[in-house]
Coordinates of N, CA and C in Angstrom, one line a residue:
T17 N 276.1 -94.0 114.0 CA 274.9 -94.6 113.5 C 275.1 -96.2 113.5
T18 N 276.2 -96.6 113.1 CA 276.5 -98.0 113.0 C 276.5 -98.6 114.4
D19 N 277.2 -98.0 115.4 CA 277.2 -98.4 116.7 C 275.9 -98.4 117.4
F20 N 275.1 -97.4 117.0 CA 273.7 -97.3 117.6 C 272.9 -98.5 117.3
L21 N 272.9 -98.9 116.0 CA 272.1 -100.1 115.6 C 272.8 -101.4 116.2
Y22 N 274.1 -101.4 116.1 CA 274.8 -102.7 116.4 C 274.7 -103.0 117.9
R23 N 274.7 -102.0 118.7 CA 274.8 -102.2 120.2 C 273.4 -102.4 120.8
T24 N 272.4 -102.3 120.0 CA 271.0 -102.3 120.6 C 270.8 -103.7 121.3
H25 N 271.3 -104.8 120.8 CA 271.0 -106.1 121.3 C 271.5 -106.1 122.8
T26 N 272.7 -105.5 123.1 CA 273.2 -105.5 124.5 C 272.2 -104.8 125.4
H27 N 271.7 -103.7 125.0 CA 270.8 -102.9 125.8 C 269.5 -103.5 126.0
I28 N 269.0 -104.2 124.9 CA 267.7 -104.9 125.0 C 267.8 -106.0 126.2
M29 N 268.9 -106.7 126.2 CA 269.1 -107.7 127.2 C 269.3 -107.1 128.6
S30 N 269.9 -105.9 128.7 CA 270.1 -105.2 129.9 C 268.8 -104.7 130.5
A31 N 267.9 -104.3 129.6 CA 266.6 -103.7 130.0 C 265.6 -104.7 130.5
L32 N 265.8 -105.9 130.2 CA 264.9 -107.0 130.6 C 265.0 -107.3 132.1
T33 N 263.9 -107.1 132.8 CA 263.9 -107.5 134.2 C 262.9 -108.6 134.4
Q34 N 261.9 -108.7 133.5 CA 260.9 -109.8 133.5 C 260.3 -110.0 132.2
S35 N 260.3 -111.2 131.7 CA 259.8 -111.5 130.4 C 259.2 -112.9 130.3
T36 N 258.6 -113.2 129.2 CA 258.0 -114.6 129.0 C 258.7 -115.3 127.9
L37 N 259.1 -116.5 128.1 CA 259.8 -117.3 127.2 C 259.1 -118.7 127.0
L38 N 258.5 -118.9 125.9 CA 257.7 -120.1 125.7 C 256.7 -120.4 126.8
G39 N 256.1 -119.3 127.2 CA 255.0 -119.5 128.2 C 255.5 -119.5 129.7
A40 N 256.8 -119.6 129.9 CA 257.4 -119.7 131.2 C 257.9 -118.3 131.6
K41 N 257.6 -117.9 132.8 CA 258.0 -116.5 133.2 C 259.5 -116.6 133.6
V42 N 260.3 -115.7 133.1 CA 261.7 -115.6 133.4 C 262.0 -114.3 134.2
V43 N 262.5 -114.4 135.4 CA 262.8 -113.3 136.2 C 264.2 -113.1 136.4
V44 N 264.7 -111.9 136.1 CA 266.1 -111.5 136.2 C 266.2 -110.6 137.4
S45 N 267.2 -110.8 138.3 CA 267.3 -110.0 139.5 C 267.6 -108.6 139.1
K46 N 267.1 -107.6 139.9 CA 267.4 -106.2 139.6 C 268.9 -105.9 139.8
A47 N 269.5 -106.6 140.7 CA 271.0 -106.4 140.9 C 271.8 -106.8 139.7
A48 N 271.3 -107.9 139.1 CA 272.0 -108.4 137.8 C 271.8 -107.4 136.7
V49 N 270.6 -106.9 136.6 CA 270.3 -105.9 135.6 C 271.1 -104.6 135.8
A50 N 271.2 -104.2 137.1 CA 271.9 -102.9 137.4 C 273.4 -103.1 137.0
K51 N 273.9 -104.3 137.3 CA 275.3 -104.6 137.0 C 275.5 -104.5 135.5
R52 N 274.6 -105.1 134.7 CA 274.8 -105.1 133.2 C 274.7 -103.7 132.6
T53 N 273.7 -102.9 133.2 CA 273.5 -101.6 132.6 C 274.6 -100.6 132.9
N54 N 275.6 -101.0 133.8 CA 276.7 -100.2 134.1 C 277.8 -100.4 133.1
V55 N 277.6 -101.3 132.2 CA 278.7 -101.6 131.1 C 278.8 -100.4 130.2
V56 N 280.0 -99.9 130.0 CA 280.2 -98.8 129.1 C 279.8 -99.1 127.7
T57 N 279.0 -98.3 127.0 CA 278.6 -98.5 125.6 C 279.5 -97.7 124.7
R58 N 279.4 -98.0 123.4 CA 280.2 -97.3 122.4 C 279.3 -96.7 121.4
A59 N 278.1 -96.3 121.8 CA 277.1 -95.7 120.9 C 277.3 -94.2 120.8
G60 N 278.2 -93.6 121.6 CA 278.5 -92.2 121.4 C 277.2 -91.3 121.6
Q61 N 277.0 -90.5 120.6 CA 275.9 -89.5 120.7 C 274.5 -90.2 120.8
Y62 N 274.4 -91.5 120.5 CA 273.2 -92.2 120.5 C 272.9 -92.9 121.8
D63 N 273.7 -92.7 122.9 CA 273.6 -93.5 124.1 C 272.2 -93.4 124.7
D64 N 271.6 -92.2 124.9 CA 270.3 -92.0 125.5 C 269.2 -92.6 124.6
E65 N 269.3 -92.4 123.3 CA 268.3 -92.9 122.4 C 268.3 -94.4 122.4
L66 N 269.5 -95.0 122.5 CA 269.6 -96.4 122.4 C 269.0 -97.1 123.7
L67 N 269.3 -96.5 124.8 CA 268.8 -97.1 126.1 C 267.3 -96.9 126.1
Q68 N 266.8 -95.8 125.7 CA 265.3 -95.5 125.7 C 264.6 -96.5 124.8
T69 N 265.2 -96.8 123.6 CA 264.6 -97.7 122.7 C 264.5 -99.1 123.3
A70 N 265.6 -99.6 123.9 CA 265.6 -100.9 124.5 C 264.6 -101.0 125.6
Q71 N 264.5 -100.0 126.5 CA 263.6 -100.1 127.6 C 262.2 -100.0 127.2
N72 N 261.8 -99.1 126.2 CA 260.5 -99.0 125.8 C 260.0 -100.2 125.0
M73 N 260.9 -100.8 124.2 CA 260.6 -101.9 123.4 C 260.3 -103.2 124.2
T74 N 260.9 -103.3 125.4 CA 260.8 -104.5 126.2 C 260.0 -104.3 127.4
K75 N 259.0 -103.4 127.4 CA 258.1 -103.2 128.5 C 257.3 -104.5 128.8
P76 N 257.0 -104.7 130.1 CA 256.2 -105.9 130.4 C 255.0 -106.1 129.5
G77 N 254.7 -107.3 129.0 CA 253.5 -107.5 128.2 C 253.8 -107.3 126.7
K78 N 255.0 -106.8 126.3 CA 255.2 -106.6 124.9 C 256.3 -107.5 124.4
G79 N 256.2 -107.9 123.2 CA 257.2 -108.7 122.5 C 257.8 -108.1 121.3
I80 N 258.6 -108.8 120.6 CA 259.2 -108.3 119.3 C 258.7 -109.2 118.2
L81 N 258.2 -108.6 117.2 CA 257.6 -109.3 116.0 C 258.8 -109.5 115.0
A82 N 259.1 -110.8 114.7 CA 260.1 -111.1 113.7 C 259.4 -111.3 112.4
M83 N 259.4 -110.3 111.5 CA 258.8 -110.5 110.2 C 259.9 -110.1 109.2
D84 N 261.1 -110.7 109.4 CA 262.2 -110.4 108.6 C 262.6 -111.5 107.6
E85 N 261.6 -112.3 107.2 CA 261.8 -113.4 106.3 C 262.4 -112.8 105.0
S86 N 263.4 -113.5 104.4 CA 263.9 -113.1 103.2 C 262.9 -113.2 102.1
N87 N 263.1 -112.6 100.9 CA 262.2 -112.7 99.8 C 261.9 -114.1 99.4
A88 N 262.9 -115.0 99.5 CA 262.7 -116.4 99.2 C 261.9 -117.1 100.2
T89 N 262.1 -116.9 101.5 CA 261.4 -117.5 102.5 C 259.9 -117.0 102.5
C90 N 259.8 -115.7 102.3 CA 258.4 -115.1 102.3 C 257.7 -115.7 101.1
G91 N 258.4 -115.9 100.0 CA 257.8 -116.4 98.7 C 257.3 -117.8 98.9
S92 N 258.1 -118.6 99.7 CA 257.7 -120.0 99.9 C 256.4 -120.1 100.7
R93 N 256.2 -119.1 101.6 CA 254.9 -119.1 102.4 C 253.8 -118.7 101.4
L94 N 254.0 -117.8 100.6 CA 253.0 -117.3 99.6 C 252.6 -118.5 98.7
E95 N 253.7 -119.1 98.1 CA 253.4 -120.1 97.1 C 252.7 -121.3 97.7
G96 N 252.9 -121.5 99.1 CA 252.3 -122.6 99.8 C 250.8 -122.5 99.8
V97 N 250.3 -121.3 99.6 CA 248.8 -121.0 99.5 C 248.4 -120.6 98.1
G98 N 249.3 -120.9 97.2 CA 248.9 -120.6 95.8 C 249.0 -119.1 95.3
V99 N 249.9 -118.4 96.0 CA 250.1 -116.9 95.7 C 251.5 -116.8 95.1
E100 N 251.5 -116.1 94.0 CA 252.8 -115.9 93.3 C 253.8 -115.0 94.1
N101 N 255.0 -115.4 94.1 CA 256.0 -114.6 94.8 C 256.5 -113.4 94.1
T102 N 255.8 -112.3 94.2 CA 256.1 -111.0 93.6 C 256.3 -110.0 94.7
E103 N 257.0 -108.9 94.3 CA 257.2 -107.8 95.3 C 255.9 -107.3 95.8
E104 N 254.9 -107.1 95.0 CA 253.6 -106.6 95.4 C 252.9 -107.5 96.3
N105 N 253.0 -108.8 96.1 CA 252.3 -109.8 97.0 C 253.0 -109.8 98.3
R106 N 254.3 -109.7 98.3 CA 255.1 -109.7 99.6 C 254.7 -108.4 100.3
R107 N 254.5 -107.3 99.6 CA 254.2 -106.0 100.3 C 252.8 -106.2 100.9
R108 N 251.8 -106.8 100.2 CA 250.5 -106.9 100.7 C 250.5 -107.8 102.0
Y109 N 251.3 -108.9 101.9 CA 251.3 -109.8 103.1 C 251.9 -109.1 104.3
R110 N 252.9 -108.3 104.1 CA 253.5 -107.5 105.2 C 252.6 -106.4 105.7
E111 N 251.9 -105.8 104.8 CA 250.9 -104.8 105.2 C 249.9 -105.4 106.2
L112 N 249.4 -106.6 105.9 CA 248.5 -107.3 106.8 C 249.0 -107.4 108.2
L113 N 250.3 -107.7 108.3 CA 250.9 -107.9 109.6 C 251.0 -106.5 110.3
I114 N 251.6 -105.5 109.6 CA 251.8 -104.2 110.2 C 250.6 -103.4 110.6
T115 N 249.5 -103.7 109.9 CA 248.3 -102.9 110.1 C 247.3 -103.7 111.0
T116 N 247.7 -104.8 111.6 CA 246.8 -105.5 112.5 C 246.3 -104.6 113.6
P117 N 245.0 -104.6 113.8 CA 244.4 -103.7 114.9 C 245.0 -104.0 116.2
D118 N 245.3 -102.9 117.0 CA 245.9 -103.0 118.3 C 247.2 -103.7 118.4
L119 N 247.9 -103.8 117.4 CA 249.2 -104.5 117.4 C 250.2 -103.9 118.4
G120 N 250.1 -102.6 118.5 CA 251.0 -101.9 119.4 C 250.8 -102.2 120.9
K121 N 249.6 -102.7 121.2 CA 249.3 -103.1 122.6 C 250.2 -104.3 123.1
H122 N 250.6 -105.1 122.1 CA 251.3 -106.3 122.4 C 252.7 -106.4 121.9
I123 N 253.1 -105.5 120.9 CA 254.3 -105.6 120.2 C 255.1 -104.3 120.5
G124 N 256.4 -104.4 120.9 CA 257.2 -103.2 121.1 C 258.2 -102.9 120.0
G125 N 258.5 -103.9 119.2 CA 259.4 -103.8 118.1 C 259.1 -104.8 117.0
A126 N 259.5 -104.4 115.8 CA 259.2 -105.3 114.6 C 260.5 -105.3 113.8
I127 N 261.0 -106.5 113.6 CA 262.3 -106.7 112.8 C 261.8 -106.9 111.4
L128 N 262.4 -106.0 110.5 CA 262.0 -106.0 109.1 C 263.1 -106.5 108.2
F129 N 262.7 -107.0 107.1 CA 263.7 -107.3 106.0 C 264.0 -106.0 105.3
E130 N 265.1 -105.9 104.6 CA 265.5 -104.7 104.0 C 264.4 -104.2 103.0
E131 N 263.9 -105.0 102.2 CA 262.8 -104.6 101.3 C 261.6 -104.0 102.0
T132 N 261.3 -104.6 103.1 CA 260.1 -104.2 103.9 C 260.3 -102.8 104.5
L133 N 261.6 -102.5 104.9 CA 261.9 -101.2 105.5 C 261.5 -100.0 104.6
Y134 N 261.5 -100.3 103.3 CA 261.3 -99.2 102.3 C 259.9 -99.3 101.7
Q135 N 259.1 -100.2 102.1 CA 257.8 -100.4 101.5 C 256.7 -99.5 102.2
S136 N 255.5 -99.4 101.6 CA 254.4 -98.6 102.1 C 253.1 -99.4 101.9
T137 N 252.1 -98.9 102.6 CA 250.8 -99.5 102.4 C 250.2 -99.1 101.0
K138 N 249.1 -99.7 100.7 CA 248.5 -99.4 99.4 C 248.0 -98.0 99.3
D139 N 247.9 -97.3 100.4 CA 247.5 -95.9 100.4 C 248.7 -95.0 100.4
G140 N 249.9 -95.6 100.4 CA 251.1 -94.7 100.3 C 251.8 -94.4 101.6
K141 N 251.3 -94.9 102.7 CA 251.9 -94.6 104.0 C 253.0 -95.6 104.3
A142 N 254.2 -95.0 104.6 CA 255.4 -95.9 104.8 C 255.1 -96.8 106.0
F143 N 255.6 -98.1 105.8 CA 255.5 -99.0 106.9 C 256.1 -98.5 108.2
V144 N 257.2 -97.8 108.1 CA 257.9 -97.3 109.3 C 257.0 -96.3 110.0
D145 N 256.2 -95.5 109.3 CA 255.3 -94.6 109.9 C 254.1 -95.3 110.6
C146 N 253.7 -96.4 109.9 CA 252.6 -97.2 110.5 C 253.0 -97.8 111.9
L147 N 254.2 -98.3 111.9 CA 254.7 -98.8 113.1 C 254.9 -97.8 114.2
N148 N 255.5 -96.6 113.8 CA 255.8 -95.6 114.8 C 254.5 -95.0 115.4
E149 N 253.4 -95.0 114.6 CA 252.1 -94.5 115.1 C 251.5 -95.4 116.2
Q150 N 251.9 -96.7 116.1 CA 251.4 -97.6 117.1 C 252.4 -97.8 118.3
G151 N 253.5 -97.0 118.3 CA 254.4 -97.1 119.4 C 255.4 -98.3 119.2
I152 N 255.5 -98.8 118.0 CA 256.3 -100.0 117.7 C 257.6 -99.5 117.1
Y153 N 258.8 -99.9 117.6 CA 260.1 -99.5 117.1 C 260.4 -100.4 115.8
P154 N 260.7 -99.7 114.7 CA 261.1 -100.5 113.5 C 262.5 -101.0 113.7
G155 N 262.8 -102.2 113.3 CA 264.1 -102.8 113.4 C 264.5 -103.4 112.0
I156 N 265.7 -103.8 111.9 CA 266.2 -104.3 110.6 C 267.1 -105.5 110.7
K157 N 266.9 -106.5 109.9 CA 267.9 -107.6 109.8 C 269.1 -107.2 109.0
V158 N 270.3 -107.3 109.6 CA 271.5 -106.8 108.9 C 272.4 -107.9 108.4
D159 N 272.2 -109.1 108.9 CA 273.1 -110.1 108.3 C 272.6 -110.5 106.9
K160 N 273.5 -111.1 106.1 CA 273.2 -111.4 104.7 C 273.2 -112.9 104.5
G161 N 272.9 -113.6 105.5 CA 272.7 -115.1 105.3 C 273.9 -115.9 105.5
L162 N 273.7 -117.2 105.5 CA 274.7 -118.2 105.8 C 275.4 -118.7 104.5
R163 N 276.7 -119.0 104.7 CA 277.5 -119.5 103.6 C 278.4 -120.7 104.1
P164 N 278.8 -121.6 103.3 CA 279.6 -122.7 103.8 C 280.9 -122.2 104.3
L165 N 281.3 -122.8 105.4 CA 282.6 -122.4 106.1 C 283.7 -123.3 105.7
A166 N 284.7 -122.8 105.1 CA 285.9 -123.6 104.7 C 286.6 -124.2 105.9
N167 N 287.2 -125.4 105.7 CA 288.0 -126.1 106.7 C 287.2 -126.4 108.0
S168 N 285.9 -126.7 107.8 CA 285.0 -127.0 109.0 C 284.3 -128.3 108.7
N169 N 283.5 -128.7 109.7 CA 282.8 -130.0 109.6 C 281.4 -129.8 108.9
G170 N 281.5 -129.2 107.7 CA 280.2 -128.9 107.0 C 279.4 -127.8 107.6
E171 N 280.1 -126.9 108.3 CA 279.4 -125.8 109.0 C 279.2 -124.6 108.2
S172 N 278.6 -123.5 108.8 CA 278.4 -122.3 108.0 C 278.9 -121.1 108.8
W173 N 279.0 -120.0 108.0 CA 279.4 -118.7 108.6 C 278.4 -117.7 108.1
C174 N 278.2 -116.6 108.8 CA 277.2 -115.6 108.5 C 277.9 -114.4 107.9
Q175 N 277.5 -114.0 106.7 CA 278.1 -112.9 106.0 C 277.2 -111.6 106.3
G176 N 277.9 -110.5 106.0 CA 277.1 -109.2 106.2 C 277.9 -108.1 106.9
L177 N 279.1 -108.4 107.4 CA 279.9 -107.4 108.1 C 280.5 -106.4 107.1
D178 N 280.8 -106.8 105.9 CA 281.3 -105.9 104.8 C 280.2 -105.0 104.4
G179 N 280.5 -103.7 104.5 CA 279.5 -102.7 104.1 C 278.5 -102.4 105.2
L180 N 278.6 -103.0 106.4 CA 277.6 -102.8 107.4 C 277.5 -101.3 107.9
A181 N 278.6 -100.7 108.0 CA 278.6 -99.3 108.4 C 277.7 -98.4 107.5
D182 N 277.9 -98.5 106.2 CA 277.2 -97.7 105.3 C 275.7 -98.1 105.3
R183 N 275.4 -99.4 105.3 CA 274.0 -99.9 105.3 C 273.3 -99.4 106.6
A184 N 274.0 -99.5 107.7 CA 273.4 -99.1 109.0 C 273.0 -97.6 109.0
A185 N 273.9 -96.8 108.4 CA 273.6 -95.4 108.3 C 272.3 -95.1 107.5
E186 N 272.2 -95.8 106.4 CA 271.0 -95.7 105.6 C 269.8 -96.2 106.2
Y187 N 269.9 -97.3 107.0 CA 268.7 -97.9 107.7 C 268.3 -96.9 108.7
Y188 N 269.2 -96.3 109.4 CA 268.8 -95.3 110.5 C 268.1 -94.1 109.9
K189 N 268.5 -93.6 108.7 CA 267.9 -92.5 108.1 C 266.4 -92.9 107.7
Q190 N 266.2 -94.2 107.3 CA 264.9 -94.7 106.9 C 264.0 -94.9 108.1
G191 N 264.6 -94.9 109.3 CA 263.7 -95.1 110.5 C 264.0 -96.3 111.4
A192 N 264.9 -97.1 111.0 CA 265.2 -98.3 111.8 C 265.9 -97.8 113.1
R193 N 265.5 -98.4 114.2 CA 266.1 -98.0 115.5 C 266.7 -99.2 116.3
F194 N 266.7 -100.3 115.7 CA 267.5 -101.4 116.3 C 267.7 -102.4 115.2
C195 N 268.6 -103.4 115.5 CA 268.9 -104.4 114.4 C 269.0 -105.8 115.0
K196 N 269.0 -106.7 114.0 CA 269.1 -108.1 114.4 C 270.3 -108.7 113.5
W197 N 271.2 -109.4 114.2 CA 272.2 -110.1 113.6 C 272.1 -111.6 114.1
R198 N 272.1 -112.5 113.2 CA 272.0 -113.9 113.7 C 273.1 -114.7 113.0
S199 N 273.5 -115.8 113.7 CA 274.4 -116.8 113.1 C 274.0 -118.1 113.6
V200 N 274.6 -119.2 113.1 CA 274.3 -120.5 113.4 C 275.5 -121.3 113.8
V201 N 275.4 -122.0 114.9 CA 276.5 -123.0 115.3 C 275.9 -124.4 115.3
S202 N 276.4 -125.2 114.5 CA 275.9 -126.6 114.3 C 276.4 -127.5 115.4
I203 N 275.5 -128.0 116.2 CA 275.8 -128.9 117.3 C 276.2 -130.3 116.7
P204 N 275.3 -130.8 115.9 CA 275.6 -132.2 115.3 C 277.0 -132.2 114.6
S205 N 277.4 -131.1 114.0 CA 278.6 -131.1 113.2 C 279.8 -130.8 114.0
G206 N 279.7 -130.5 115.3 CA 280.8 -130.1 116.1 C 280.4 -129.7 117.5
P207 N 280.3 -128.4 117.7 CA 280.8 -127.3 116.8 C 282.3 -127.3 116.8
S208 N 282.8 -126.9 115.6 CA 284.3 -126.8 115.6 C 284.8 -125.5 116.1
K209 N 286.0 -125.4 116.5 CA 286.5 -124.2 117.1 C 286.5 -123.0 116.1
I210 N 286.8 -123.3 114.8 CA 286.8 -122.3 113.8 C 285.4 -121.7 113.6
A211 N 284.3 -122.5 113.7 CA 283.0 -122.1 113.6 C 282.5 -121.2 114.8
V212 N 282.9 -121.6 116.0 CA 282.5 -120.9 117.2 C 283.3 -119.5 117.1
T213 N 284.5 -119.5 116.7 CA 285.3 -118.3 116.7 C 284.7 -117.3 115.7
D214 N 284.4 -117.8 114.5 CA 283.8 -116.9 113.5 C 282.4 -116.4 114.0
C215 N 281.6 -117.2 114.6 CA 280.4 -116.8 115.1 C 280.5 -115.6 116.2
A216 N 281.5 -115.9 117.1 CA 281.8 -114.9 118.1 C 282.3 -113.6 117.5
Y217 N 283.1 -113.7 116.5 CA 283.6 -112.5 115.8 C 282.5 -111.7 115.2
G218 N 281.5 -112.4 114.6 CA 280.4 -111.7 114.0 C 279.6 -110.9 115.0
F219 N 279.3 -111.6 116.1 CA 278.5 -110.9 117.2 C 279.2 -109.8 117.8
G220 N 280.6 -110.0 118.0 CA 281.3 -108.9 118.7 C 281.6 -107.7 117.8
G221 N 281.5 -107.8 116.5 CA 281.7 -106.7 115.7 C 283.2 -106.3 115.6

């Protein structure tokens, strides 16, 4: 289960033959794609499901909705319009996004925050079910945010590898079918070798 979620990023990139980035069409040669898809994966029993998820989620004309703001970030958006940062208000905000009419025509996957993965609409329907009904794959943010990196130039490291196996198993049971892991390399501050190494370690698992 952990490998299924963690290796999705590789297959998403492998499945892309043509996409749009900031309005500019990006074309990847079929030969290059074929070469990448021949890479041996370590998803085990989830190989077929993993590849199917990546291919379906990245069909031409579809993008990935990043709605994985942390509770603090989501709260700042709400407070910016005079709405209190409560679990219920965050749920209502996320419901507006997930229940947008015809969302599935344009979105292939939605990255959720952990709280969102377990939330439901006001009528009691799980957000995961709402997404699946529209042909949208639910995803989950698995990193746990940035922390100061010791012995660096004021840089950061991304935490979240501890306990990832257990969390990934639970996320999969809840309906998540891909994951997002992010980290930051500070260009103005270096980047230092220790920061780049730590970042690569996090992505490599």
